[in-house]
Coordinates of C-alpha atoms in Angstrom, one line a residue:
Chain A
M1 CA 63.1 85.1 142.3
R2 CA 65.6 87.2 140.4
W3 CA 67.4 86.4 137.2
F4 CA 71.1 86.5 138.2
W5 CA 73.6 85.7 135.5
I6 CA 76.7 87.1 137.0
D7 CA 78.1 86.2 140.4
R8 CA 80.2 89.2 141.3
F9 CA 82.3 92.1 139.8
D10 CA 86.1 91.9 140.0
E11 CA 86.5 95.3 138.4
F12 CA 84.2 98.3 138.0
V13 CA 85.4 101.6 136.7
R14 CA 82.6 104.1 136.7
G15 CA 81.5 105.2 133.2
K16 CA 84.2 103.1 131.5
Q17 CA 84.5 99.4 132.0
A18 CA 83.8 96.5 134.2
T19 CA 84.7 92.8 134.6
A20 CA 82.3 90.3 136.1
V21 CA 82.6 86.6 136.9
K22 CA 80.0 83.9 136.3
N23 CA 80.8 80.4 137.5
V24 CA 79.0 77.8 135.5
S25 CA 77.7 74.9 137.7
L26 CA 75.9 71.7 137.0
A27 CA 73.7 72.6 140.1
E28 CA 71.9 75.1 137.8
E29 CA 68.6 73.4 137.0
H30 CA 68.5 74.4 133.3
M31 CA 71.7 72.5 132.7
H32 CA 70.0 69.2 133.5
D33 CA 68.0 69.3 130.3
H34 CA 70.3 71.3 128.2
F35 CA 71.5 68.8 127.4
P36 CA 71.3 65.5 129.3
G37 CA 74.8 64.0 129.5
A38 CA 76.3 67.0 127.7
A39 CA 75.4 70.1 129.8
L40 CA 76.3 73.5 128.3
M41 CA 75.3 77.1 129.1
P42 CA 73.0 78.4 126.4
N43 CA 74.5 81.4 124.6
S44 CA 71.3 83.3 125.1
L45 CA 72.0 83.2 128.8
I46 CA 75.6 84.3 128.2
V47 CA 74.1 87.3 126.4
E48 CA 72.0 88.0 129.6
G49 CA 75.2 87.8 131.7
M50 CA 76.8 90.3 129.2
A51 CA 73.8 92.5 129.5
Q52 CA 73.9 92.5 133.3
T53 CA 77.6 93.3 133.4
A54 CA 77.2 96.2 130.9
G55 CA 73.7 97.2 132.1
L56 CA 74.9 97.8 135.7
L57 CA 77.9 99.7 134.4
V58 CA 75.7 102.0 132.3
A59 CA 73.0 102.4 135.1
D60 CA 75.8 103.4 137.5
A61 CA 77.1 105.9 135.0
I62 CA 73.7 107.7 134.8
D63 CA 73.2 107.5 138.6
Y64 CA 70.4 104.9 138.3
N65 CA 68.0 107.7 137.3
R66 CA 66.6 106.0 134.3
R67 CA 65.6 102.4 133.5
V68 CA 68.3 100.8 131.5
V69 CA 66.8 98.3 129.2
L70 CA 68.6 96.0 126.7
A71 CA 67.3 97.2 123.3
K72 CA 69.5 95.6 120.7
V73 CA 72.1 92.9 120.4
A74 CA 74.5 93.4 117.4
N75 CA 77.4 91.5 116.0
A76 CA 77.1 88.6 118.5
E77 CA 79.5 85.7 117.9
F78 CA 80.2 82.7 120.0
H79 CA 83.3 80.6 119.5
F80 CA 82.8 77.6 121.8
D81 CA 80.4 76.4 124.5
A82 CA 80.7 77.2 128.2
V83 CA 80.2 74.1 130.3
P84 CA 79.9 73.2 134.0
G85 CA 83.2 74.0 135.8
D86 CA 84.0 76.9 133.6
S87 CA 84.5 80.3 135.0
I88 CA 83.3 83.0 132.6
R89 CA 84.7 86.5 132.7
F90 CA 82.6 89.1 131.2
H91 CA 84.3 92.3 130.2
A92 CA 82.1 95.3 129.3
T93 CA 83.3 98.7 127.9
I94 CA 81.1 101.7 127.3
L95 CA 81.6 102.9 123.7
D96 CA 79.2 105.7 123.8
L97 CA 76.7 107.2 126.3
K98 CA 73.9 109.7 125.8
P99 CA 71.0 110.5 128.0
A100 CA 68.6 108.4 125.9
G101 CA 70.8 105.4 125.3
S102 CA 74.2 103.8 125.3
L103 CA 76.4 101.5 123.2
T104 CA 78.6 98.9 124.8
R105 CA 80.9 96.1 123.8
V106 CA 81.1 93.0 125.9
T107 CA 83.3 89.9 125.6
S108 CA 83.1 86.6 127.5
K109 CA 86.2 84.6 128.2
V110 CA 86.9 81.2 129.7
D111 CA 90.6 80.7 130.7
D112 CA 91.5 83.8 128.8
K113 CA 90.1 82.3 125.6
L114 CA 87.5 84.4 123.8
Q115 CA 84.2 82.5 124.1
G116 CA 81.8 85.2 122.9
E117 CA 81.5 88.9 121.9
A118 CA 78.7 91.3 121.2
E119 CA 77.7 94.9 121.0
L120 CA 74.8 95.7 123.3
F121 CA 72.7 98.8 122.9
F122 CA 70.7 100.0 125.9
A123 CA 67.8 102.3 125.9
H124 CA 67.5 104.6 129.0
L125 CA 63.8 105.0 129.7
E126 CA 62.1 107.5 131.9
P127 CA 59.3 106.3 134.2
G128 CA 56.1 106.1 132.1
E129 CA 57.9 105.1 128.9
G130 CA 56.3 101.7 128.9
V131 CA 58.6 99.8 131.3
P132 CA 57.5 98.8 134.8
K133 CA 59.6 99.7 137.8
L134 CA 62.3 97.1 137.8
F135 CA 63.6 97.4 141.4
E136 CA 62.8 98.9 144.7
P137 CA 65.8 101.0 145.8
E138 CA 66.7 98.7 148.7
E139 CA 66.4 95.6 146.5
L140 CA 68.7 97.2 143.9
L141 CA 71.2 98.2 146.6
Q142 CA 71.1 94.6 147.9
W143 CA 72.0 93.3 144.5
L144 CA 74.8 95.9 144.1
D145 CA 76.2 94.8 147.4
Q146 CA 76.0 91.2 146.5
M147 CA 77.9 92.0 143.3
H148 CA 80.6 93.7 145.3
I149 CA 80.3 96.9 143.3
Y150 CA 81.2 99.1 146.3
D151 CA 84.1 96.8 147.3
V152 CA 85.9 96.9 143.9
G153 CA 84.3 100.0 142.2
R154 CA 86.4 103.0 141.5
D155 CA 85.7 106.3 139.7
E156 CA 87.9 107.5 136.9
A157 CA 90.3 109.1 139.3
G158 CA 90.8 105.8 141.0
Q159 CA 88.8 106.7 144.2
P160 CA 86.5 104.2 145.8
L161 CA 82.8 104.6 144.8
A162 CA 80.6 105.9 147.6
R163 CA 77.7 103.5 148.4
P164 CA 74.5 105.5 147.7
D165 CA 72.2 106.4 150.6
W166 CA 68.8 105.3 149.2
Chain B
M1 CA 86.4 115.6 102.7
P2 CA 85.4 112.1 101.5
S3 CA 83.5 111.7 98.2
R4 CA 79.8 111.1 98.1
D5 CA 80.4 107.4 97.3
E6 CA 82.8 107.0 100.2
I7 CA 80.2 108.5 102.5
F8 CA 77.5 106.2 101.1
E9 CA 79.6 103.1 101.8
K10 CA 80.2 104.1 105.4
V11 CA 76.5 105.0 105.9
K12 CA 75.6 101.7 104.4
T13 CA 77.9 99.9 106.9
A14 CA 76.3 101.8 109.8
L15 CA 72.8 100.8 108.6
V16 CA 73.7 97.2 108.0
D17 CA 75.1 96.9 111.5
A18 CA 72.3 98.9 113.2
L19 CA 69.4 97.4 111.3
G20 CA 70.6 93.9 110.5
V21 CA 69.7 94.4 106.8
D22 CA 71.6 93.0 103.8
D23 CA 74.0 95.2 101.9
D24 CA 71.9 95.1 98.8
E25 CA 68.8 96.4 100.6
V26 CA 70.6 99.7 101.4
S27 CA 70.0 101.6 98.2
P28 CA 70.0 105.4 98.0
S29 CA 66.3 105.5 97.5
A30 CA 65.4 103.0 100.3
T31 CA 63.3 104.6 103.0
M32 CA 64.6 104.2 106.5
V33 CA 61.4 103.1 108.1
G34 CA 59.3 101.6 105.3
D35 CA 62.1 99.7 103.5
L36 CA 64.7 99.1 106.1
G37 CA 62.4 98.7 109.1
A38 CA 64.1 101.3 111.4
E39 CA 62.3 101.9 114.7
S40 CA 62.7 104.9 116.9
I41 CA 65.4 103.2 119.0
D42 CA 67.3 102.4 115.9
F43 CA 67.8 106.1 115.1
L44 CA 69.8 106.5 118.3
D45 CA 71.9 103.5 117.4
I46 CA 72.5 104.9 113.9
V47 CA 73.5 108.3 115.5
F48 CA 76.1 106.5 117.6
R49 CA 77.5 104.7 114.6
L50 CA 77.6 107.7 112.3
E51 CA 79.3 109.8 115.0
K52 CA 82.0 107.2 115.4
S53 CA 82.4 106.4 111.8
F54 CA 82.7 110.1 110.6
G55 CA 84.0 111.8 113.8
I56 CA 81.0 114.1 113.9
K57 CA 78.6 115.1 116.7
I58 CA 74.9 114.8 116.1
P59 CA 72.7 116.7 118.5
R60 CA 69.4 115.1 119.6
G61 CA 66.6 115.8 117.2
E62 CA 68.8 116.9 114.3
L63 CA 68.6 113.8 112.3
F64 CA 65.0 112.9 113.2
P65 CA 63.0 115.9 114.4
E66 CA 60.7 114.1 116.8
D67 CA 60.1 117.3 118.7
V68 CA 58.6 119.0 115.6
L69 CA 56.4 116.0 114.9
S70 CA 55.0 115.9 118.4
S71 CA 54.5 119.7 118.8
T72 CA 51.0 121.1 119.0
E73 CA 52.4 124.2 117.4
Y74 CA 53.4 122.4 114.3
V75 CA 50.8 119.7 114.0
T76 CA 47.1 120.2 113.4
N77 CA 44.7 117.2 113.2
G78 CA 47.5 114.8 112.7
K79 CA 49.0 116.8 109.9
V80 CA 52.1 118.9 109.9
N81 CA 50.9 122.5 109.2
A82 CA 52.6 125.2 107.1
A83 CA 54.7 126.4 110.1
G84 CA 55.7 122.9 110.8
I85 CA 56.8 122.3 107.2
A86 CA 58.8 125.5 107.4
A87 CA 60.4 124.3 110.6
L88 CA 61.2 120.9 109.1
K89 CA 62.8 122.5 106.0
T90 CA 65.0 124.7 108.3
R91 CA 65.9 121.8 110.5
M92 CA 66.5 119.3 107.7
P93 CA 67.9 121.0 104.7
F94 CA 69.4 117.7 103.7
A95 CA 66.0 115.9 103.3
D96 CA 63.8 115.9 100.3
L97 CA 60.4 116.8 101.7
S98 CA 58.6 117.4 98.5
K99 CA 56.7 114.1 98.6
F100 CA 55.8 114.6 102.3
E101 CA 54.5 118.1 101.6
A102 CA 51.9 116.6 99.3
N103 CA 50.4 114.6 102.2
P104 CA 52.0 115.9 105.4
S105 CA 50.3 113.4 107.8
V106 CA 52.7 112.8 110.7
Q107 CA 52.4 109.0 110.1
N108 CA 53.8 109.6 106.6
F109 CA 56.9 111.2 107.9
A110 CA 58.3 107.8 108.8
N111 CA 58.5 106.9 105.1
T112 CA 60.0 110.2 104.1
L113 CA 63.6 109.8 105.2
T114 CA 65.8 107.9 102.7
V115 CA 69.3 106.5 102.7
E116 CA 70.3 109.3 100.4
D117 CA 69.0 111.8 103.0
M118 CA 71.4 110.2 105.5
V119 CA 74.2 110.6 103.0
R120 CA 73.3 114.3 102.4
Y121 CA 73.1 114.9 106.1
V122 CA 76.6 113.5 106.7
Q123 CA 77.9 115.6 103.8
S124 CA 76.4 118.7 105.4
K125 CA 78.0 117.9 108.7
L126 CA 81.4 117.2 107.2
S127 CA 81.4 120.4 105.2
A128 CA 80.2 122.6 108.1

C-alpha cells in the first residue's frame, strides 16, 4: 500500500510551481474515527499532501537522481478544517534549489479560501545517506502517470514534458 | 551597507525561522549547535534564508567547512591538525577559533560557531 495524499496534478511547471488536487471523502477510513459524527482531515495529512505536491516538483527538477526527503516544516498555519466533500488545491512554489536541498512554499485552498500554508524544506540525499530506496523506477513512473504529470506538465518554455524512459 | 545591528536582527530572524528558537535565545554569544540546537540539515536551511535576506550567494562549505573536518589530510586521530587549523582560519576569517584551537577535537567544532560569527560572516560577504 502506498501513502497517496494527492489525487492528481492540474498544473506542473518544471522547476517552478505545481498545483495538485485532493478530494476529501468520507470513504477514507481515517475519517470514521477522526471524529465520529464530525469528520475532518487532520492537518498533519494536509502537510503530507503539501509535501507530495512540492516533493514531486523538486524531484522532477533534479531529474529524480537523488532521494527527496521532507526534512523540515516551517511557519505552518491552518485557518480552518477540511471536511468530506471539500476539494483541496495544493499550490507549491520552489523558492530555492541547490544540489543538497530545496526550500518550497505550499498553500492549500478550499473554494479559493486559504486553508493552510507552510514552508517545506527538503533534503536531497544520495543513495547510502541513510534513506532506503523509496521506489522502483517502474513504480515511480506508474505514480507519475497516475498523477497526470506528463499530461499537464510543461517546462519553463511551455513545452510538454517528455515521459522518461526508465 | 547595513549596520552591524541591522545585520544581527536579520540573522536573528533567519535563525528563529530555521531553528524554531525564541528571539531571546539568539544572543551574539549563543553557539549554533550547542545552544540553538542546529543540526547539519539546518545549516543548508540557514544558507537559503541568509542568501534571500541579504541578497548574497553562499558557496557550499563556506559557512560550515564540513570538507575540512572530514578530510584525512586535516584531521589526525579525531583532532584537527596544524594544517587543518590553518585551512580553517583561511576559510573562515569571520570565526573566532581561539577556543577551538585549545582543544581541536572535531566533535568540539560543533560548539565553536556562534551567532556573532554568522553576523561577521554576513558582514564579510556584504563588504566583499
